[in-house]
Short mmCIF file of C-alpha atoms and ligand atoms in Angstrom, two decimals:
data_model
loop_
_atom_site.label_atom_id
_atom_site.label_comp_id
_atom_site.label_asym_id
_atom_site.label_seq_id
_atom_site.Cartn_x
_atom_site.Cartn_y
_atom_site.Cartn_z
CA MET A 1 0.00 0.00 0.00
CA ALA A 2 1.27 3.46 -0.87
CA TRP A 3 2.33 5.62 2.02
CA ASP A 4 0.87 9.11 1.51
CA THR A 5 3.71 11.04 3.10
CA PRO A 6 2.20 13.11 5.90
CA LEU A 7 3.78 16.57 5.94
CA ALA A 8 3.40 19.59 8.19
CA ASP A 9 0.73 22.17 7.43
CA ARG A 10 3.37 24.89 7.24
CA VAL A 11 4.85 23.18 4.19
CA LYS A 12 1.46 22.51 2.59
CA ASN A 13 0.62 26.18 2.93
CA LEU A 14 4.00 27.38 1.69
CA LYS A 15 3.46 28.67 -1.84
CA PRO A 16 5.97 27.49 -4.39
CA SER A 17 7.81 30.42 -5.92
CA PRO A 18 6.20 31.53 -9.21
CA THR A 19 9.73 32.06 -10.50
CA LEU A 20 10.36 28.34 -10.41
CA ALA A 21 8.23 27.60 -13.47
CA VAL A 22 10.21 30.01 -15.64
CA ASP A 23 13.51 28.93 -14.13
CA ALA A 24 12.80 25.22 -14.69
CA LYS A 25 11.77 25.90 -18.28
CA ALA A 26 14.88 28.02 -18.95
CA LYS A 27 17.12 25.30 -17.58
CA ALA A 28 15.38 22.62 -19.63
CA LEU A 29 15.80 24.68 -22.82
CA LYS A 30 19.44 25.35 -22.02
CA ALA A 31 20.03 21.63 -21.46
CA GLN A 32 18.69 21.06 -24.99
CA GLY A 33 21.45 23.33 -26.25
CA ILE A 34 19.14 26.30 -26.91
CA ASP A 35 20.81 29.70 -26.64
CA ILE A 36 19.02 31.40 -23.74
CA VAL A 37 19.71 35.01 -22.81
CA ASN A 38 19.49 34.90 -19.05
CA LEU A 39 18.29 38.18 -17.54
CA SER A 40 16.91 36.54 -14.42
CA ALA A 41 20.05 36.40 -12.24
CA GLY A 42 19.69 37.55 -8.66
CA GLU A 43 23.41 37.91 -8.07
CA PRO A 44 26.39 39.90 -9.38
CA ASP A 45 28.14 38.32 -12.37
CA PHE A 46 31.55 39.42 -11.03
CA ASP A 47 33.91 37.04 -9.28
CA THR A 48 34.68 37.56 -5.60
CA PRO A 49 37.72 39.92 -5.39
CA ASP A 50 41.07 38.14 -4.93
CA HIS A 51 42.04 39.63 -1.56
CA ILE A 52 38.83 38.20 -0.10
CA LYS A 53 39.54 34.74 -1.51
CA GLU A 54 43.07 34.97 -0.11
CA ALA A 55 41.70 35.61 3.38
CA ALA A 56 39.66 32.40 3.11
CA ILE A 57 42.63 30.38 1.85
CA LYS A 58 44.70 31.68 4.72
CA ALA A 59 41.96 30.73 7.18
CA ILE A 60 41.90 27.17 5.85
CA LYS A 61 45.69 26.85 5.94
CA GLU A 62 45.78 28.15 9.50
CA GLY A 63 43.23 25.56 10.55
CA PHE A 64 40.42 28.03 11.21
CA THR A 65 38.01 25.19 10.63
CA LYS A 66 36.18 24.71 13.92
CA TYR A 67 32.95 25.97 15.49
CA THR A 68 32.96 29.68 16.22
CA PRO A 69 30.73 31.56 18.67
CA VAL A 70 27.11 31.27 17.44
CA GLY A 71 26.80 35.01 16.84
CA GLY A 72 30.03 35.30 14.83
CA ILE A 73 33.77 35.86 15.34
CA ALA A 74 34.98 39.06 17.01
CA GLU A 75 37.02 40.08 13.97
CA LEU A 76 33.95 40.04 11.71
CA LYS A 77 31.71 41.70 14.29
CA ASP A 78 34.30 44.48 14.63
CA ALA A 79 34.33 44.94 10.85
CA ILE A 80 30.51 45.12 10.87
CA LEU A 81 30.52 47.67 13.71
CA ALA A 82 33.05 49.76 11.75
CA LYS A 83 30.89 49.61 8.63
CA MET A 84 27.77 50.65 10.56
CA LYS A 85 29.70 53.61 11.94
CA ARG A 86 31.36 54.52 8.63
CA HIS A 87 28.23 54.41 6.49
CA TYR A 88 25.39 55.15 8.89
CA GLY A 89 27.04 56.94 11.81
CA LEU A 90 25.46 54.27 14.03
CA GLU A 91 27.20 52.72 17.04
CA TYR A 92 26.42 49.16 18.10
CA THR A 93 28.07 46.81 20.58
CA PRO A 94 29.19 43.29 19.50
CA GLU A 95 26.20 41.84 21.43
CA GLN A 96 23.91 43.84 19.13
CA VAL A 97 25.17 41.98 16.05
CA LEU A 98 24.35 38.46 14.81
CA VAL A 99 26.25 36.91 11.91
CA SER A 100 24.16 34.41 9.93
CA THR A 101 24.34 32.12 6.93
CA GLY A 102 23.39 34.82 4.42
CA GLY A 103 21.22 37.88 4.77
CA LYS A 104 18.23 35.60 4.25
CA GLN A 105 18.89 33.60 7.41
CA GLY A 106 19.21 36.85 9.35
CA LEU A 107 15.75 37.87 8.15
CA TYR A 108 14.37 34.42 8.91
CA ASN A 109 15.81 34.45 12.44
CA VAL A 110 14.57 37.90 13.30
CA ILE A 111 11.03 37.13 12.11
CA GLN A 112 11.07 33.87 14.08
CA ALA A 113 12.27 35.85 17.09
CA MET A 114 9.60 38.57 17.01
CA VAL A 115 6.46 37.34 15.26
CA ASN A 116 3.71 35.42 17.04
CA PRO A 117 0.93 33.57 15.19
CA GLY A 118 -1.58 36.19 14.08
CA ASP A 119 0.88 39.08 14.22
CA GLU A 120 0.92 41.32 11.19
CA VAL A 121 3.99 42.42 9.25
CA ILE A 122 3.61 45.16 6.65
CA VAL A 123 5.27 44.42 3.33
CA PRO A 124 5.48 47.14 0.67
CA VAL A 125 4.70 45.85 -2.83
CA PRO A 126 6.63 45.04 -4.98
CA TYR A 127 8.45 42.92 -2.41
CA TRP A 128 11.39 40.53 -2.39
CA VAL A 129 9.96 37.05 -3.03
CA SER A 130 10.91 35.56 0.33
CA TYR A 131 9.34 38.10 2.73
CA PRO A 132 5.77 36.76 2.69
CA ALA A 133 6.93 33.13 3.04
CA ILE A 134 9.30 33.97 5.93
CA ILE A 135 6.48 35.78 7.75
CA GLU A 136 4.01 32.95 7.15
CA LEU A 137 6.50 30.34 8.39
CA ALA A 138 6.35 32.15 11.75
CA GLY A 139 2.55 32.10 11.68
CA GLY A 140 2.47 35.82 10.90
CA ILE A 141 0.30 37.58 8.37
CA PRO A 142 1.90 39.65 5.60
CA VAL A 143 -0.11 42.83 5.07
CA PHE A 144 0.61 44.36 1.68
CA LEU A 145 1.18 48.06 1.06
CA PRO A 146 0.87 48.81 -2.67
CA SER A 147 3.02 51.39 -4.44
CA GLU A 148 3.13 52.91 -7.91
CA ALA A 149 5.82 53.25 -10.55
CA SER A 150 4.67 56.86 -11.10
CA THR A 151 5.95 57.80 -7.64
CA ASN A 152 9.06 55.62 -8.04
CA PHE A 153 7.46 53.02 -5.73
CA ALA A 154 7.47 55.43 -2.78
CA ILE A 155 5.75 54.61 0.52
CA ASP A 156 2.37 56.28 0.71
CA MET A 157 2.22 57.37 4.37
CA GLU A 158 -1.57 57.70 4.38
CA ARG A 159 -1.96 54.15 3.11
CA LEU A 160 0.61 52.92 5.63
CA LYS A 161 -1.21 54.64 8.50
CA ALA A 162 -4.44 52.95 7.50
CA LEU A 163 -2.81 49.51 7.74
CA VAL A 164 -1.25 49.82 11.20
CA ASN A 165 -3.22 48.41 14.14
CA SER A 166 -2.59 46.67 17.48
CA LYS A 167 -1.46 43.48 15.67
CA THR A 168 1.22 45.25 13.63
CA LYS A 169 4.60 43.92 14.70
CA ALA A 170 6.85 45.30 12.00
CA ILE A 171 7.32 46.69 8.52
CA ILE A 172 10.00 45.41 6.16
CA LEU A 173 11.78 48.06 4.09
CA ASN A 174 14.19 47.25 1.27
CA SER A 175 16.07 50.21 -0.19
CA PRO A 176 17.55 50.00 -2.79
CA SER A 177 14.88 47.52 -3.72
CA ASN A 178 14.85 44.14 -5.34
CA PRO A 179 12.96 44.11 -7.76
CA THR A 180 12.50 47.83 -8.55
CA GLY A 181 15.91 49.35 -7.81
CA ALA A 182 14.04 52.23 -6.15
CA VAL A 183 15.58 54.06 -3.19
CA TYR A 184 13.45 55.61 -0.44
CA ASP A 185 14.27 59.26 0.13
CA THR A 186 15.42 60.60 3.50
CA GLU A 187 12.02 62.18 4.28
CA THR A 188 10.25 58.85 3.76
CA LEU A 189 12.69 56.99 5.99
CA ARG A 190 12.24 59.63 8.67
CA ALA A 191 8.44 59.58 8.39
CA VAL A 192 8.29 55.79 8.72
CA ALA A 193 10.75 55.88 11.65
CA GLU A 194 8.71 58.54 13.47
CA PHE A 195 5.53 56.58 12.91
CA ALA A 196 7.13 53.32 14.17
CA VAL A 197 8.18 55.07 17.38
CA GLU A 198 4.74 56.62 17.82
CA LYS A 199 2.84 53.37 17.28
CA GLY A 200 5.41 50.99 18.76
CA PHE A 201 6.32 48.64 15.95
CA TYR A 202 9.64 47.53 14.51
CA ILE A 203 11.24 48.43 11.21
CA ILE A 204 13.24 45.64 9.61
CA THR A 205 15.44 47.38 7.08
CA ASP A 206 16.88 45.04 4.45
CA ASP A 207 19.96 47.02 3.42
CA ILE A 208 21.58 44.30 1.31
CA TYR A 209 21.98 46.66 -1.71
CA ASP A 210 23.00 49.68 0.38
CA GLU A 211 26.30 50.29 -1.38
CA ILE A 212 24.99 49.62 -4.89
CA ARG A 213 23.61 53.11 -5.46
CA PHE A 214 23.86 55.40 -8.45
CA ASP A 215 22.53 58.62 -6.96
CA GLY A 216 25.86 59.65 -5.47
CA LYS A 217 24.50 59.36 -1.94
CA GLY A 218 25.79 57.02 0.72
CA PRO A 219 23.77 54.35 2.54
CA GLU A 220 20.86 55.50 4.70
CA ASN A 221 18.29 53.71 6.80
CA PRO A 222 15.57 54.68 9.29
CA ALA A 223 17.98 54.51 12.26
CA SER A 224 20.58 56.70 10.59
CA VAL A 225 18.06 59.40 9.68
CA LEU A 226 16.29 59.26 13.05
CA PRO A 227 18.68 58.05 15.77
CA GLU A 228 15.85 58.17 18.37
CA ALA A 229 14.23 55.31 16.46
CA LYS A 230 17.29 53.03 16.76
CA ASP A 231 15.63 50.68 19.28
CA HIS A 232 12.83 50.13 16.78
CA VAL A 233 15.11 49.32 13.86
CA ILE A 234 16.62 45.96 12.98
CA VAL A 235 19.19 46.17 10.20
CA ALA A 236 19.56 43.14 7.93
CA ASN A 237 22.55 43.19 5.65
CA GLY A 238 25.31 40.97 4.28
CA VAL A 239 28.26 40.72 1.94
CA SER A 240 26.54 38.79 -0.89
CA LYS A 241 25.69 41.63 -3.23
CA THR A 242 28.26 44.34 -2.42
CA TYR A 243 31.27 42.02 -2.68
CA ALA A 244 29.95 39.45 -5.17
CA MET A 245 29.91 36.80 -2.42
CA THR A 246 26.51 35.12 -2.80
CA GLY A 247 27.93 31.60 -2.49
CA TRP A 248 29.85 32.33 0.70
CA ARG A 249 26.64 32.77 2.69
CA ILE A 250 27.43 35.55 5.17
CA GLY A 251 24.83 38.03 6.35
CA TYR A 252 24.21 39.89 9.57
CA LEU A 253 21.68 41.65 11.76
CA ALA A 254 22.25 44.71 13.94
CA GLY A 255 19.62 45.91 16.37
CA PRO A 256 18.41 46.21 19.95
CA ASN A 257 19.83 43.70 22.47
CA PRO A 258 16.64 41.71 23.25
CA VAL A 259 15.86 41.13 19.58
CA ILE A 260 19.41 40.13 18.63
CA LYS A 261 19.64 37.89 21.69
CA ALA A 262 16.41 36.15 20.72
CA ALA A 263 17.46 35.78 17.07
CA THR A 264 20.81 34.34 18.25
CA LYS A 265 18.93 31.82 20.40
CA ILE A 266 16.95 30.69 17.34
CA GLN A 267 20.18 30.32 15.39
CA SER A 268 21.87 28.44 18.25
CA GLN A 269 19.20 25.73 18.03
CA SER A 270 19.14 25.49 14.26
CA THR A 271 22.38 26.14 12.36
CA SER A 272 24.86 27.42 15.02
CA ASN A 273 27.60 29.66 13.66
CA ALA A 274 27.95 30.66 10.02
CA ASN A 275 30.84 29.02 8.15
CA SER A 276 34.12 29.85 9.92
CA ILE A 277 36.16 30.33 6.72
CA ALA A 278 33.51 32.50 5.08
CA GLN A 279 33.42 34.66 8.23
CA LYS A 280 37.15 35.37 7.78
CA ALA A 281 36.54 36.20 4.12
CA ALA A 282 33.65 38.54 5.02
CA ALA A 283 35.82 40.30 7.62
CA SER A 284 38.41 40.90 4.93
CA ALA A 285 35.71 42.16 2.53
CA LEU A 286 34.38 44.70 5.04
CA SER A 287 37.71 45.92 6.38
CA GLY A 288 39.91 45.59 3.26
CA PRO A 289 40.23 47.91 0.25
CA GLN A 290 36.88 49.12 -1.08
CA ASP A 291 37.85 50.09 -4.64
CA CYS A 292 36.45 46.76 -5.89
CA VAL A 293 33.00 47.95 -4.80
CA ALA A 294 33.32 51.25 -6.64
CA ARG A 295 34.37 49.40 -9.82
CA MET A 296 31.41 47.02 -9.71
CA VAL A 297 28.96 49.85 -8.98
CA GLU A 298 30.29 51.84 -11.94
CA ALA A 299 29.84 48.82 -14.23
CA PHE A 300 26.27 48.35 -12.97
CA ARG A 301 25.55 52.05 -13.54
CA GLN A 302 26.64 51.89 -17.18
CA ARG A 303 24.53 48.80 -17.80
CA ARG A 304 21.55 50.41 -16.08
CA ASP A 305 21.79 53.47 -18.30
CA TYR A 306 21.90 51.26 -21.38
CA ILE A 307 19.03 48.92 -20.48
CA VAL A 308 16.69 51.68 -19.28
CA ASP A 309 17.32 53.61 -22.47
CA ARG A 310 16.61 50.56 -24.64
CA LEU A 311 13.45 49.64 -22.72
CA ASN A 312 12.01 53.13 -22.84
CA GLY A 313 12.74 53.22 -26.57
CA MET A 314 10.30 50.34 -27.12
CA GLU A 315 6.67 51.00 -27.94
CA GLY A 316 4.40 50.07 -25.03
CA ILE A 317 7.08 49.87 -22.32
CA SER A 318 7.60 52.29 -19.53
CA CYS A 319 10.59 51.75 -17.26
CA PRO A 320 11.33 53.82 -14.16
CA MET A 321 14.98 54.76 -13.60
CA PRO A 322 16.38 52.61 -10.76
CA GLN A 323 18.65 54.35 -8.26
CA GLY A 324 20.29 51.21 -6.95
CA ALA A 325 20.65 47.38 -6.98
CA PHE A 326 20.97 45.68 -10.41
CA TYR A 327 17.43 45.22 -11.68
CA VAL A 328 15.00 47.08 -13.90
CA PHE A 329 11.28 46.69 -13.40
CA PRO A 330 9.46 47.91 -16.51
CA ASP A 331 5.69 48.04 -16.84
CA LEU A 332 4.57 45.76 -19.68
CA SER A 333 0.88 45.84 -18.83
CA ALA A 334 0.14 47.63 -22.14
CA PHE A 335 0.60 44.22 -23.77
CA SER A 336 -2.04 42.55 -21.63
CA GLY A 337 -4.70 41.05 -23.92
CA SER A 338 -2.39 40.85 -26.93
CA ARG A 339 -1.97 37.62 -28.83
CA ALA A 340 0.83 35.54 -30.27
CA GLY A 341 0.09 32.39 -32.23
CA GLY A 342 -2.98 30.94 -30.59
CA LYS A 343 -2.19 32.32 -27.11
CA THR A 344 -3.36 35.41 -25.29
CA ILE A 345 -1.03 37.17 -22.90
CA SER A 346 -3.02 38.11 -19.82
CA THR A 347 -0.54 37.95 -16.95
CA SER A 348 3.14 38.66 -16.26
CA LEU A 349 3.67 34.90 -16.15
CA ASP A 350 2.20 34.59 -19.67
CA MET A 351 4.57 37.35 -20.79
CA ALA A 352 7.60 35.70 -19.19
CA ASP A 353 6.60 32.40 -20.81
CA TYR A 354 6.17 34.08 -24.18
CA LEU A 355 9.58 35.79 -23.94
CA LEU A 356 11.21 32.51 -23.01
CA GLU A 357 9.57 30.55 -25.81
CA GLU A 358 9.61 33.17 -28.55
CA ALA A 359 12.74 35.19 -27.77
CA LYS A 360 14.65 32.76 -25.54
CA ILE A 361 14.95 35.40 -22.82
CA ALA A 362 14.72 34.29 -19.19
CA CYS A 363 13.26 36.95 -16.89
CA VAL A 364 11.10 37.01 -13.74
CA PRO A 365 7.37 37.83 -13.94
CA GLY A 366 6.23 40.72 -11.72
CA ILE A 367 3.69 38.52 -9.95
CA ALA A 368 6.62 36.86 -8.12
CA PHE A 369 7.05 40.23 -6.41
CA GLY A 370 3.33 40.86 -5.96
CA ASP A 371 2.61 43.06 -9.02
CA ASP A 372 1.38 41.52 -12.26
CA ARG A 373 1.98 44.61 -14.40
CA PHE A 374 5.74 44.28 -14.42
CA ILE A 375 8.66 42.11 -15.53
CA ARG A 376 12.02 42.03 -13.74
CA PHE A 377 15.19 41.99 -15.83
CA SER A 378 18.54 41.69 -14.09
CA TYR A 379 21.47 43.55 -15.62
CA ALA A 380 24.04 41.72 -13.51
CA THR A 381 25.39 40.15 -16.66
CA ASP A 382 27.70 40.87 -19.59
CA PRO A 383 26.76 44.05 -21.55
CA LYS A 384 26.76 42.02 -24.81
CA ILE A 385 24.18 39.65 -23.34
CA ILE A 386 22.08 42.62 -22.21
CA GLU A 387 22.23 44.06 -25.72
CA GLU A 388 21.26 40.75 -27.30
CA GLY A 389 18.41 40.41 -24.80
CA MET A 390 17.08 43.87 -25.65
CA ASN A 391 17.27 43.15 -29.40
CA ARG A 392 15.33 39.94 -28.91
CA LEU A 393 12.78 41.62 -26.64
CA GLU A 394 12.13 44.35 -29.21
CA GLU A 395 11.55 41.79 -31.96
CA ALA A 396 9.32 39.60 -29.80
CA LEU A 397 7.11 42.51 -28.72
CA LYS A 398 6.66 43.63 -32.34
CA LYS A 399 5.20 40.21 -33.13
CA LEU A 400 2.38 40.61 -30.63
CA GLU A 401 -1.07 41.42 -32.03
CA LYS A 402 -3.49 43.61 -30.14
C1 PLP B 501 19.95 38.75 -2.21
C2 PLP B 501 19.00 39.34 -1.24
C3 PLP B 501 19.07 39.08 0.15
C4 PLP B 501 20.02 38.18 0.86
O1 PLP B 501 20.81 37.38 0.18
P1 PLP B 501 21.83 36.39 0.91
O2 PLP B 501 22.50 35.75 -0.26
O3 PLP B 501 21.04 35.45 1.75
O4 PLP B 501 22.77 37.22 1.71
C5 PLP B 501 18.19 39.73 0.98
N1 PLP B 501 17.28 40.58 0.50
C6 PLP B 501 17.18 40.86 -0.80
C7 PLP B 501 16.17 41.84 -1.23
C8 PLP B 501 18.03 40.25 -1.72
O5 PLP B 501 17.89 40.52 -3.04
#
């Protein structure tokens, strides 16, 4: 008799990522030898800088291969404290920092540490794909705050105020944003921080793209613009994006003692310390020469200028100018209802499917981020590939019939 594997409700209710369908299809086509232009990458295409690799090699050779303190090694915590001071003017103690296995685990731990079943967490839309799932895995309820491309995806304070109630535990901010590349301005950060203090909720600020900015300004978050709000702010960050270190899996949290202590307790009973060698590499990334960052940011800026220009030159597309990260998030809703072959394109998933099948472009449908009007293209790839992708996109869109 077949055993119908009994699984936990939390897994049954966990929605599979809508990006998986496109990703699986792209991989299958690639395996058949089909030339796919991949504009779906969520990571820098650059290699990790050499001096960072050297620090890891040295750590291995010196036998730095044992358990470390759960919250991270002192050397890395010191480098994180120095970064928080250098970029945000914020002072933390080592106890107010937790090093985790990627920025994602930091977010997971902090939500596990603060959210009770039934608690609400406000998530501005478009959102990073994992926020709703991480909240739901803690029994929390994601409450969505819509935004518009016409205001560069700004937070509408009136709408936010209408969503906050006694169950509101936190809001998650992500600036620069994945998927939009939008950056919240100082006034918005201050307004949200003031409101969090007034109403007594937390701000989780996902600052993973903080140094990938094109507006000439340095990193900012709600605690740096309103130091009185510091006890309400939990910073989530990491080395993955800034230093092209996604595979090394080092992220961190900084925030008030009780929250960090609780998040550390969660980590102590699940994964313990982050990889010892990668911690040494991350310390070298944060405290070593920073010109590698400037070079990568400049390359991203040039690609952004190119891709935004190409997209806005296409009939029916409108693409806001991103101020950070390495994604563009154009509105393709003008093509909704158009037809190709026998098929009608009604959703962003239909569009992503069409682009994959017709133009062999892999991209992520906006619905993955909560807004069906858009498509996310990553420009963290070779400029020649971006150019080829834009040529193919232009051709494919011309073939659509209204
Ligand atoms: C990439 C990313 C992260 C964290 O990535 P890690 O590889 O886990 O450090 C967090 N938030 C956003 C929005 C991201 O795009």
